[in-house]
Short mmCIF file of C-alpha atoms in Angstrom, two decimals:
data_model
loop_
_atom_site.label_atom_id
_atom_site.label_comp_id
_atom_site.label_asym_id
_atom_site.label_seq_id
_atom_site.Cartn_x
_atom_site.Cartn_y
_atom_site.Cartn_z
CA MET A 1 -1.75 -28.12 -0.53
CA SER A 2 -2.97 -27.00 -4.10
CA THR A 3 -0.50 -25.34 -6.16
CA LYS A 4 -3.49 -22.32 -6.43
CA THR A 5 -3.88 -22.29 -2.62
CA VAL A 6 0.30 -21.96 -2.34
CA ALA A 7 0.74 -19.29 -4.60
CA THR A 8 -2.43 -17.50 -2.97
CA GLN A 9 -0.68 -17.75 0.40
CA LEU A 10 2.84 -16.82 -1.56
CA VAL A 11 1.80 -13.57 -3.41
CA PRO A 12 1.63 -10.87 -0.43
CA GLN A 13 5.19 -12.38 0.77
CA LEU A 14 6.46 -11.59 -2.62
CA ARG A 15 4.67 -8.35 -2.81
CA ASP A 16 5.81 -7.10 0.66
CA LEU A 17 9.53 -7.96 -0.68
CA ILE A 18 9.10 -6.30 -3.94
CA ALA A 19 7.23 -3.35 -1.45
CA ASN A 20 10.18 -2.99 1.10
CA GLY A 21 13.13 -2.67 -1.50
CA SER A 22 14.35 -6.19 -1.15
CA PHE A 23 13.64 -6.87 -4.51
CA PRO A 24 14.92 -3.52 -6.02
CA PRO A 25 13.39 -2.17 -9.03
CA ASN A 26 14.13 -4.04 -12.30
CA THR A 27 15.80 -7.41 -10.71
CA LYS A 28 15.22 -10.58 -12.20
CA LEU A 29 12.97 -13.16 -10.15
CA LYS A 30 14.75 -16.60 -11.08
CA LEU A 31 12.27 -19.23 -10.45
CA GLN A 32 14.57 -22.01 -8.84
CA GLU A 33 15.70 -19.50 -6.57
CA LEU A 34 12.44 -18.39 -4.75
CA GLY A 35 10.98 -21.91 -5.09
CA GLN A 36 14.20 -22.93 -3.03
CA THR A 37 13.63 -19.89 -0.33
CA PHE A 38 10.01 -20.99 0.18
CA GLY A 39 9.92 -23.76 0.11
CA VAL A 40 7.43 -24.58 -2.48
CA SER A 41 7.36 -25.72 -6.11
CA LEU A 42 8.29 -23.99 -9.20
CA SER A 43 4.77 -24.21 -10.64
CA SER A 44 3.80 -21.61 -7.31
CA VAL A 45 6.15 -19.35 -7.69
CA ARG A 46 5.13 -18.83 -11.13
CA GLU A 47 1.61 -18.52 -10.89
CA ALA A 48 2.66 -16.29 -7.68
CA LEU A 49 4.45 -14.14 -9.94
CA LEU A 50 1.50 -14.18 -13.19
CA VAL A 51 -0.79 -12.73 -10.19
CA LEU A 52 1.96 -9.92 -9.41
CA SER A 53 2.28 -9.26 -12.99
CA THR A 54 -1.46 -8.43 -13.16
CA GLN A 55 -1.11 -6.15 -9.99
CA GLY A 56 1.69 -3.77 -11.44
CA PHE A 57 4.15 -5.35 -9.50
CA VAL A 58 6.29 -7.69 -12.02
CA VAL A 59 6.51 -8.01 -15.36
CA GLY A 60 6.96 -11.22 -17.66
CA GLU A 61 9.71 -11.65 -20.02
CA ASP A 62 9.32 -14.11 -23.06
CA GLN A 63 10.70 -17.36 -22.72
CA ARG A 64 12.97 -15.34 -19.68
CA GLY A 65 11.05 -15.45 -16.58
CA PHE A 66 9.95 -12.42 -14.47
CA ARG A 67 11.21 -9.24 -13.52
CA VAL A 68 10.42 -6.47 -10.98
CA VAL A 69 8.75 -3.53 -12.27
CA ASP A 70 10.62 -0.45 -13.26
CA ALA A 71 10.33 2.50 -11.14
CA SER A 72 9.86 5.89 -13.16
CA ALA A 73 8.93 9.44 -12.00
CA ALA A 74 6.00 8.89 -15.02
CA ASN A 75 4.50 5.89 -13.08
CA LEU A 76 4.45 7.48 -9.54
CA ALA A 77 3.11 10.32 -10.69
CA GLU A 78 -0.09 8.41 -12.39
CA VAL A 79 -0.32 6.21 -9.36
CA THR A 80 -0.47 9.39 -6.88
CA THR A 81 -2.91 10.86 -9.60
CA LEU A 82 -4.77 7.82 -9.24
CA ARG A 83 -5.30 7.20 -5.56
CA ALA A 84 -5.95 10.88 -5.40
CA GLN A 85 -9.31 10.23 -7.28
CA PHE A 86 -10.37 6.92 -6.59
CA GLU A 87 -9.58 6.53 -2.79
CA PRO A 88 -11.62 9.94 -2.20
CA TYR A 89 -14.49 8.67 -4.28
CA ALA A 90 -14.35 5.34 -2.36
CA LEU A 91 -14.28 6.89 0.75
CA ARG A 92 -17.08 9.23 0.11
CA ILE A 93 -19.43 6.34 -0.72
CA ALA A 94 -18.34 4.50 2.62
CA ILE A 95 -19.33 7.77 4.97
CA GLU A 96 -22.33 7.95 3.06
CA ARG A 97 -23.24 4.37 4.28
CA GLN A 98 -23.37 5.10 7.81
CA ASP A 99 -22.34 1.33 8.56
CA ARG A 100 -21.93 1.38 12.33
CA ALA A 101 -19.58 -1.94 11.93
CA TRP A 102 -17.24 -0.34 9.63
CA GLU A 103 -16.83 2.68 11.70
CA GLU A 104 -16.00 0.78 15.00
CA LYS A 105 -13.84 -1.66 12.55
CA LEU A 106 -11.57 1.69 11.53
CA VAL A 107 -11.66 3.19 14.91
CA GLY A 108 -10.22 0.01 16.22
CA ILE A 109 -7.41 -0.16 13.76
CA PHE A 110 -6.89 3.51 14.07
CA TYR A 111 -6.19 3.06 17.76
CA ARG A 112 -3.83 0.21 17.20
CA LEU A 113 -2.03 2.61 14.46
CA SER A 114 -1.76 5.76 17.06
CA ARG A 115 -0.51 3.58 19.64
CA ILE A 116 2.80 2.41 17.41
CA GLU A 117 2.76 5.81 16.44
CA LYS A 118 3.16 7.32 19.96
CA GLU A 119 5.66 4.74 21.34
CA ASP A 120 8.94 6.24 22.11
CA GLY A 121 11.89 5.91 19.46
CA TYR A 122 8.72 5.22 16.59
CA VAL A 123 9.74 5.68 13.42
CA PRO A 124 7.32 4.82 10.14
CA PHE A 125 8.99 1.84 9.15
CA LEU A 126 9.04 -0.77 11.48
CA ASP A 127 6.72 -3.99 10.39
CA GLU A 128 4.38 -3.38 12.88
CA TRP A 129 3.17 0.21 12.13
CA GLU A 130 3.33 -1.00 8.28
CA ARG A 131 0.71 -3.38 8.93
CA ALA A 132 -1.23 -1.36 10.88
CA HIS A 133 -0.93 1.28 8.35
CA ARG A 134 -2.20 -0.64 5.26
CA GLU A 135 -4.90 -2.10 7.30
CA PHE A 136 -6.20 1.39 8.01
CA HIS A 137 -6.21 3.02 4.61
CA LEU A 138 -7.85 -0.11 3.11
CA CYS A 139 -10.15 -0.35 5.85
CA MET A 140 -11.22 3.66 5.27
CA ILE A 141 -11.96 2.92 1.66
CA GLY A 142 -13.74 -0.62 2.39
CA GLY A 143 -16.96 0.77 3.64
CA CYS A 144 -17.88 1.45 0.30
CA GLN A 145 -18.47 -2.14 -0.47
CA MET A 146 -17.55 -2.41 -4.05
CA PRO A 147 -15.45 -5.08 -4.65
CA LEU A 148 -13.97 -3.55 -8.12
CA LEU A 149 -13.17 -0.22 -7.09
CA LEU A 150 -11.64 -2.10 -3.93
CA GLN A 151 -9.11 -4.38 -5.64
CA PHE A 152 -7.89 -1.42 -7.74
CA CYS A 153 -7.50 1.00 -4.47
CA SER A 154 -5.71 -1.72 -2.80
CA ASN A 155 -3.45 -2.20 -5.93
CA LEU A 156 -2.63 1.59 -6.22
CA HIS A 157 -1.84 1.77 -2.60
CA ASP A 158 0.46 -0.75 -2.52
CA MET A 159 1.82 0.39 -5.65
CA SER A 160 2.39 3.95 -4.38
CA ASP A 161 4.01 2.47 -0.83
CA ARG A 162 6.30 0.49 -2.96
CA TYR A 163 7.66 3.89 -3.74
CA ARG A 164 7.50 5.30 -0.11
CA ARG A 165 9.29 2.32 1.21
CA ILE A 166 11.77 2.53 -1.10
CA TYR A 167 12.60 6.29 -1.71
CA LEU A 168 11.69 7.76 1.74
CA SER A 169 14.27 6.12 3.42
CA ARG A 170 14.84 5.14 6.85
CA ASP A 171 17.44 7.79 7.64
CA MET A 172 15.66 10.65 6.39
CA PRO A 173 14.00 12.87 9.37
CA PRO A 174 10.24 13.36 9.02
CA GLN A 175 9.11 15.76 6.74
CA ARG A 176 5.40 15.69 8.08
CA ASP A 177 3.04 14.81 11.18
CA VAL A 178 1.66 11.53 9.84
CA ALA A 179 0.31 10.60 12.91
CA ALA A 180 -1.84 13.90 12.86
CA GLU A 181 -2.98 13.75 9.52
CA HIS A 182 -4.69 10.34 9.95
CA SER A 183 -6.46 11.61 13.23
CA ALA A 184 -7.51 14.87 11.71
CA ILE A 185 -9.12 11.84 8.56
CA ILE A 186 -10.77 9.82 11.23
CA ASP A 187 -12.22 12.94 12.88
CA ALA A 188 -13.68 13.94 9.99
CA ILE A 189 -15.18 10.58 9.20
CA LEU A 190 -16.73 10.36 12.70
CA LYS A 191 -18.09 13.54 12.06
CA ARG A 192 -19.31 11.82 8.87
CA ASP A 193 -18.44 15.11 6.93
CA ALA A 194 -17.37 13.23 3.98
CA ASP A 195 -15.99 17.01 2.40
CA THR A 196 -13.58 17.34 4.82
CA ALA A 197 -12.44 13.75 5.01
CA CYS A 198 -12.54 13.47 1.30
CA GLU A 199 -10.25 16.41 0.97
CA LEU A 200 -8.07 15.39 3.77
CA LEU A 201 -7.70 11.95 2.44
CA ARG A 202 -6.57 13.40 -0.43
CA THR A 203 -4.09 16.04 0.43
CA HIS A 204 -2.75 12.79 2.57
CA SER A 205 -2.00 10.49 -0.70
CA GLN A 206 -0.65 13.66 -2.85
CA ARG A 207 1.83 14.62 -0.20
CA THR A 208 3.38 10.98 0.32
CA GLY A 209 3.67 10.58 -4.09
CA ALA A 210 5.28 14.18 -4.04
CA ALA A 211 7.96 13.24 -1.52
CA ALA A 212 8.73 10.15 -3.18
CA LEU A 213 8.89 11.61 -6.33
CA GLU A 214 11.15 14.42 -5.15
CA ARG A 215 13.24 11.63 -3.61
CA LEU A 216 13.29 9.40 -6.77
CA GLN A 217 14.61 12.28 -8.94
CA ALA A 218 17.33 13.48 -6.82
CA LEU A 219 19.04 10.03 -6.59
CA LYS A 220 18.09 9.32 -10.35
#
């Protein structure tokens, strides 16, 4: 298997470890240790980290390797602002396209997400929920079929999720009915009410960002 192929497979694994706080902000990433942990070559680790640096998850240091990007209120506020602008824009285009296959795929993902959210003992940090939640959000905007916009939105979503997963800790009581917010968005999409759907998505992202920002500032 080529170095590039191995690195491509390694990127989402490392990104998830950064997003869930396993590698806290500003942590130095040691290539040799990562290579041993994942059983891959140093060149594959380096290439994966270079990709993550272009996505905003790690920063390269001259002759010193890589470090997890620090967390800051300014960065979180910027990410939240950009999400609130670009994700609703992508969703509006998706709704206007009236793509039946996209709607059916989105409904299927929403059903899986809803099933998880209705389970006894559900908390919004389960790995299964995290996967379904990410897939739901990216599918919503995926219907716009604009690759550059989708790549940008995907990176913003993952950056936002990093703050959510680190700073909205598991021991915090639920502050919102996130499942109801998801349901309202999907209802508006299926009615092809772009104005309502986009405003609900914008508010949904802003609430998440505001909650994480409040927690980050409290812990600083």
